[in-house]
CSV table of C-alpha atoms in Angstrom, one decimal:
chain,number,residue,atom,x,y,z
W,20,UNK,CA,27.2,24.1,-7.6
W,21,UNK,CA,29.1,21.3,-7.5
W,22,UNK,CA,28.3,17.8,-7.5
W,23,UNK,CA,31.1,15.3,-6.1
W,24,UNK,CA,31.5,11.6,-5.3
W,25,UNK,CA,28.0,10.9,-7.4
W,26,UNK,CA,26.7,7.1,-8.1
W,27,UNK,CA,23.7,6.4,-10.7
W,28,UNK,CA,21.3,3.5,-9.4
W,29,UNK,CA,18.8,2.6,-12.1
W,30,UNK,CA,16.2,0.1,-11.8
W,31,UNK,CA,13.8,-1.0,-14.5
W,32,UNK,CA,10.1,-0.5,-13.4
W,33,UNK,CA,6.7,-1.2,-15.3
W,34,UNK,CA,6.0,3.1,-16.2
W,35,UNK,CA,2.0,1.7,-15.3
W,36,UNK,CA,2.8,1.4,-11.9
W,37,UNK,CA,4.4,5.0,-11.9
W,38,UNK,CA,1.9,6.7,-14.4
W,39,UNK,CA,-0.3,7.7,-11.1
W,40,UNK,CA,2.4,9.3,-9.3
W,41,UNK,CA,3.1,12.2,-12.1
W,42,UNK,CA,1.3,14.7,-13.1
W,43,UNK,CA,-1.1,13.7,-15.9
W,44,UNK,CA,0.6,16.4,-18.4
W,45,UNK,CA,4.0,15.0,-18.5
W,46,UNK,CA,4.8,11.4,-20.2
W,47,UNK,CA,6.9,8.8,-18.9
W,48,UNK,CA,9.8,8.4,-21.0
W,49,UNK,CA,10.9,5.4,-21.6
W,50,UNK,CA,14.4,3.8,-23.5
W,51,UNK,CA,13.8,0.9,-25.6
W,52,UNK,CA,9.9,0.5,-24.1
W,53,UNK,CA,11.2,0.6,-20.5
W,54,UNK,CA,10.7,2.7,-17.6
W,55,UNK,CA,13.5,3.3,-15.0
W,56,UNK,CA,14.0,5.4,-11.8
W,57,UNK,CA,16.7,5.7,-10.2
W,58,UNK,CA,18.2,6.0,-6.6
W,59,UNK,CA,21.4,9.1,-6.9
W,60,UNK,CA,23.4,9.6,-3.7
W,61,UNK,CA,26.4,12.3,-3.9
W,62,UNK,CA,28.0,15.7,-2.3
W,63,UNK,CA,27.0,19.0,-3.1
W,64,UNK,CA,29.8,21.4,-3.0
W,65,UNK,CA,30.1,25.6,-3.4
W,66,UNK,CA,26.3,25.9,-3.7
W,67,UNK,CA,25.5,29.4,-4.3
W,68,UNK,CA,23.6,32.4,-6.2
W,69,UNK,CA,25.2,32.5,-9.3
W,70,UNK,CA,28.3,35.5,-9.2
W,71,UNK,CA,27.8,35.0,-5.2
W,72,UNK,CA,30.9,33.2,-3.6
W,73,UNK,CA,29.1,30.0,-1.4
W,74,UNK,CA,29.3,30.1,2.5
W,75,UNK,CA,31.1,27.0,3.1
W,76,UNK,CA,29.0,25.1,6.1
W,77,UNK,CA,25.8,26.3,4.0
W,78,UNK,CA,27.2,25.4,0.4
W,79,UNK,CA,28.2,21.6,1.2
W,80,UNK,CA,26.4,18.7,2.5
W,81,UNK,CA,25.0,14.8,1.3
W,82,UNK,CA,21.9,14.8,-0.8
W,83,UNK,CA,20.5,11.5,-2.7
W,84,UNK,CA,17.3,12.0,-5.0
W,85,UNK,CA,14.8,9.4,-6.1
W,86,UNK,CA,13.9,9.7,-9.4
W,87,UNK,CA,12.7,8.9,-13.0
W,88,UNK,CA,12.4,10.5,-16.3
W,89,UNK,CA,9.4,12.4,-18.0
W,90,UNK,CA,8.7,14.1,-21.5
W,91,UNK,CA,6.6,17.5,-22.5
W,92,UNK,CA,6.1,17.4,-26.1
W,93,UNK,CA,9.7,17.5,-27.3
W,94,UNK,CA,11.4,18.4,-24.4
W,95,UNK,CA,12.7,15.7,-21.7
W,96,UNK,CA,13.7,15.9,-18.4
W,97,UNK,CA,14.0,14.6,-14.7
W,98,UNK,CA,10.9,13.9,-12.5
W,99,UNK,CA,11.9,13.7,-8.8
W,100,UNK,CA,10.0,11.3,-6.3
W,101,UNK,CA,11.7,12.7,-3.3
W,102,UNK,CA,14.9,14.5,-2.7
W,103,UNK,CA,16.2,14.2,0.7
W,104,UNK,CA,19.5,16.7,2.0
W,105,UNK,CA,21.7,17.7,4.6
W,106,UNK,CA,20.8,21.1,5.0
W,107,UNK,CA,17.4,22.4,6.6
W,108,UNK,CA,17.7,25.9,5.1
W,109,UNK,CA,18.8,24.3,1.8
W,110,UNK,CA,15.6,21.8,2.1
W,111,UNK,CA,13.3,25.3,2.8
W,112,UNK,CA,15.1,27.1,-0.2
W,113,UNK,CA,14.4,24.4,-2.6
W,114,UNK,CA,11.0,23.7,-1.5
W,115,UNK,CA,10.1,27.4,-2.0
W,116,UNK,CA,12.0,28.4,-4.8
W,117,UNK,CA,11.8,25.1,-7.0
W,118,UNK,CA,8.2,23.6,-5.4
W,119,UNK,CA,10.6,20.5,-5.4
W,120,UNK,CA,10.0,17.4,-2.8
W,121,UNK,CA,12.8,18.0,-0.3
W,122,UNK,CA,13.1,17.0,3.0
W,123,UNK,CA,15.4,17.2,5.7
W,124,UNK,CA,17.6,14.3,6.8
W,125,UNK,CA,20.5,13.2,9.1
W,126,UNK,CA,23.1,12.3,6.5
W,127,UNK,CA,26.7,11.0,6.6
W,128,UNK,CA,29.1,10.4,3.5
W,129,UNK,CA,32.6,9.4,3.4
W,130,UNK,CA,35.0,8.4,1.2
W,131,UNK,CA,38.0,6.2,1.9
W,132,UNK,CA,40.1,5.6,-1.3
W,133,UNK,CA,37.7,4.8,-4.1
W,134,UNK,CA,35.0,3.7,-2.1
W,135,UNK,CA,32.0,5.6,-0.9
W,136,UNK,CA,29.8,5.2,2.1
W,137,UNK,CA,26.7,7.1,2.4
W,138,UNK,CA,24.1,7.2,5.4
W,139,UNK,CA,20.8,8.9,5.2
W,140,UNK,CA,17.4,9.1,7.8
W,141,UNK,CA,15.3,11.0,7.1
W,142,UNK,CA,13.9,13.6,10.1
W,143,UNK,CA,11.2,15.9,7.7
W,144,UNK,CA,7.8,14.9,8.7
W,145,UNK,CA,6.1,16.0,5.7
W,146,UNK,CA,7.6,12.9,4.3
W,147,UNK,CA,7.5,8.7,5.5
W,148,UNK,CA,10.1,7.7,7.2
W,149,UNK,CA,12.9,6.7,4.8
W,150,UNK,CA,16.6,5.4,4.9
W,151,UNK,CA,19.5,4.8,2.7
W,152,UNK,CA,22.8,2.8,3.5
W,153,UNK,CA,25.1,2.0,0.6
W,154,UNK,CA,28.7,2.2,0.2
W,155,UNK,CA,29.8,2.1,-3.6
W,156,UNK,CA,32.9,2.5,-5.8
W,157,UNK,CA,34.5,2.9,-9.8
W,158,UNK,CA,36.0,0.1,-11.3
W,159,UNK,CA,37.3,1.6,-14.0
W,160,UNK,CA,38.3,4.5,-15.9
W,161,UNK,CA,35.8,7.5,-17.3
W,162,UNK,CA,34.1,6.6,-20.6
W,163,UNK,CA,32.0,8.9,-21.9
W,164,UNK,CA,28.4,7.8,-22.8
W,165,UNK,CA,27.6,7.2,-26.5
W,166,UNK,CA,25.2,9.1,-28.6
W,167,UNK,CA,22.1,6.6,-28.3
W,168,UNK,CA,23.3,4.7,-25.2
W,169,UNK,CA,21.2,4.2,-22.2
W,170,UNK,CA,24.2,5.5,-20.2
W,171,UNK,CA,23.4,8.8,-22.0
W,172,UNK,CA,19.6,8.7,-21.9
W,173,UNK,CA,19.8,8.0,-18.5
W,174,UNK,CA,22.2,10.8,-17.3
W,175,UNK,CA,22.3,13.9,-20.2
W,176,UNK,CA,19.0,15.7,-18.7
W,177,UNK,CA,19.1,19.2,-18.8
W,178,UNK,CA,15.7,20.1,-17.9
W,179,UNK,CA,13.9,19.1,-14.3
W,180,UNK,CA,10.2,19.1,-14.2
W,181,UNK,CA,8.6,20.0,-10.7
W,182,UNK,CA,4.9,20.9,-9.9
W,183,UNK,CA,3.7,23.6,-6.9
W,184,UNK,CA,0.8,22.5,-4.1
W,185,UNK,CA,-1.6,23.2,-7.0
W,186,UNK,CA,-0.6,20.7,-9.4
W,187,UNK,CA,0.8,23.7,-12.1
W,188,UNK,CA,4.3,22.3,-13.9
W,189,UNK,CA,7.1,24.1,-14.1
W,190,UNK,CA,10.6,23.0,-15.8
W,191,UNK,CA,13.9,24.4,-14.5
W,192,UNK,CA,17.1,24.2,-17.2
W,193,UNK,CA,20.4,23.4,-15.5
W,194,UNK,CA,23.8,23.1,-17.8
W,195,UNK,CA,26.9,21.1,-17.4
W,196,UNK,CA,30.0,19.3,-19.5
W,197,UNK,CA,29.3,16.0,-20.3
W,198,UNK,CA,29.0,13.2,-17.6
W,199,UNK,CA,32.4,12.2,-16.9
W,200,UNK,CA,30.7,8.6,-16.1
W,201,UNK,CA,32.8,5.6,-15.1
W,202,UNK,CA,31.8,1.9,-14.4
W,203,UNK,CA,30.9,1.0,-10.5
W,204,UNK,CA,29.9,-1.2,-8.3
W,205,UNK,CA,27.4,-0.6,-5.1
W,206,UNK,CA,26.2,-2.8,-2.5
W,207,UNK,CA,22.7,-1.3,-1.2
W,208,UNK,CA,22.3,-2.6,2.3
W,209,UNK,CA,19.2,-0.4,3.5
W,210,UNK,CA,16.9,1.1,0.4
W,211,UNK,CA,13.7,2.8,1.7
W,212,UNK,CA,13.6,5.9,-0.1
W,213,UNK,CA,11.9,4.5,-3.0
W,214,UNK,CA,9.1,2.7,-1.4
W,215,UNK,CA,8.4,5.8,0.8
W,216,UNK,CA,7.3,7.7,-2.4
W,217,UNK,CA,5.5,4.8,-3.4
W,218,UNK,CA,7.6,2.8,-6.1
W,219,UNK,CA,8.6,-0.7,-6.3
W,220,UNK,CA,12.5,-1.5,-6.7
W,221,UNK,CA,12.9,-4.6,-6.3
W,222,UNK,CA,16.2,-7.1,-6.9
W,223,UNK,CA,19.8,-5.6,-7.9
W,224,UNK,CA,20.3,-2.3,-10.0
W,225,UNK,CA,20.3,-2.7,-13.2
W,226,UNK,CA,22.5,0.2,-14.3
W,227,UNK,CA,25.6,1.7,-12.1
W,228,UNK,CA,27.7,4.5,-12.9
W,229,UNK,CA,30.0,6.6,-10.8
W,230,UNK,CA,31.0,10.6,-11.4
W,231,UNK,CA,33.9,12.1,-9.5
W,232,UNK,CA,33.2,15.5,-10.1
W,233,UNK,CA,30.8,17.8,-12.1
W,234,UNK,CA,30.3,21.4,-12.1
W,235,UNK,CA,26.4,22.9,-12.8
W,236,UNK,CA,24.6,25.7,-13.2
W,237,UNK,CA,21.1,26.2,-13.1
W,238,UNK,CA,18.3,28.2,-13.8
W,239,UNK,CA,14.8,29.3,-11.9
W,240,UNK,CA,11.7,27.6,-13.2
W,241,UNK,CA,9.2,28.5,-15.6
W,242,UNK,CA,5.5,27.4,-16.1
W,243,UNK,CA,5.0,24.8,-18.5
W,244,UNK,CA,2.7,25.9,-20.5
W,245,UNK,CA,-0.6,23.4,-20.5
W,246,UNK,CA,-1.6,21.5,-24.2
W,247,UNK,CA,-4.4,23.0,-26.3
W,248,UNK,CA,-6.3,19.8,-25.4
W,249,UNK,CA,-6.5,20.3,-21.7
């Protein structure tokens, strides 16, 4: 697949506030003693089996992801709160194969020049009502993320963590080059996404970053295998 048009939204949030809202095996992992989630609105593009070529109407459409990021033992990854997309069968697909928390939403994204305005309501109702209006934009040129930067703890995770309707983990590995990232700027005029799943954000981002383009490929899930302790 093919991710296109991608901005990173990272707020800083107290990790006790989210520690009841993930499942009790994974850890919250935090950069410098802080928690973040983040609010990531972008295009998907050629999404297909692997070796498949992708159906074009079925391959492309607007997703945006709430999310925040979690540890097993050594191994760290993405936790998602909610991810809400364009396509019903895609929603279905995801939900089935990937026990992650899709829904289905009306979506609109555009891009005129640099900038980038994205609509989504959400129609699932296995999920709150939830909405997202934000247009943002680069403002400069890519610059990769430094080896210990927040920029690349925030973004480098290879590894998404998901759990099925009876609470087992699973982790599914996905690959890519490194985030081409560049510096942005967004203006969030409707953000209910995040409180929908039950989180806080409150005042401005505190982190914005903007991709045009990334290729990914990733893999199906396996169980994460529970600690001796439990």
């Amino acid at each position: 697949m093919r991710w296109r048009d991608l901005l990173f939204a990272h707020w800083i949030v107290d990790a006790e506030a989210l520690r009841p809202l993930i499942p009790p095996s994974l850890e919250i992992d935090t950069f410098e003693g802080r928690a973040y989630v983040g609010v990531v609105p972008f295009g998907m593009e050629d999404v297909a089996p692997r070796g498949l070529p992708a159906v074009p109407y079925l391959g492309a459409f607007p997703e945006v992801n709430v999310r925040t990021y979690v540890r097993d033992r050594e191994l760290d990854g993405v936790w998602f709160f909610s991810l809400d997309a364009g396509r019903r069968l895609a929603v279905e697909g995801a939900r089935l194969g990937f026990h992650l928390p899709y829904f289905h939403a009306r979506m609109a994204m555009t891009r005129d020049g640099d900038e980038v305005v994205f609509r989504s309501t959400r129609r699932d109702r296995r999920g709150r009502p939830a909405d997202l209006h934000v247009s943002y934009r680069p403002t400069g040129p890519v610059h990769p993320a430094p080896v210990g930067s927040l920029d690349r703890w925030l973004t480098e995770r290879l590894r998404l963590f998901a759990a099925d309707p009876g609470g087992h983990v699973s982790a599914a590995s996905i690959a890519h080059a490194p985030w081409p990232l560049r510096p942005a700027e967004a203006e969030f005029r409707i953000e209910t996404l995040s409180a929908a799943q039950g989180v806080d954000l409150s005042g401005p981002p505190v982190h914005l970053a903007f991709t045009d383009r990334l290729d990914v490929r990733a893999w199906w899930p396996r169980p994460v295998p529970l600690r001796r302790e439990e």
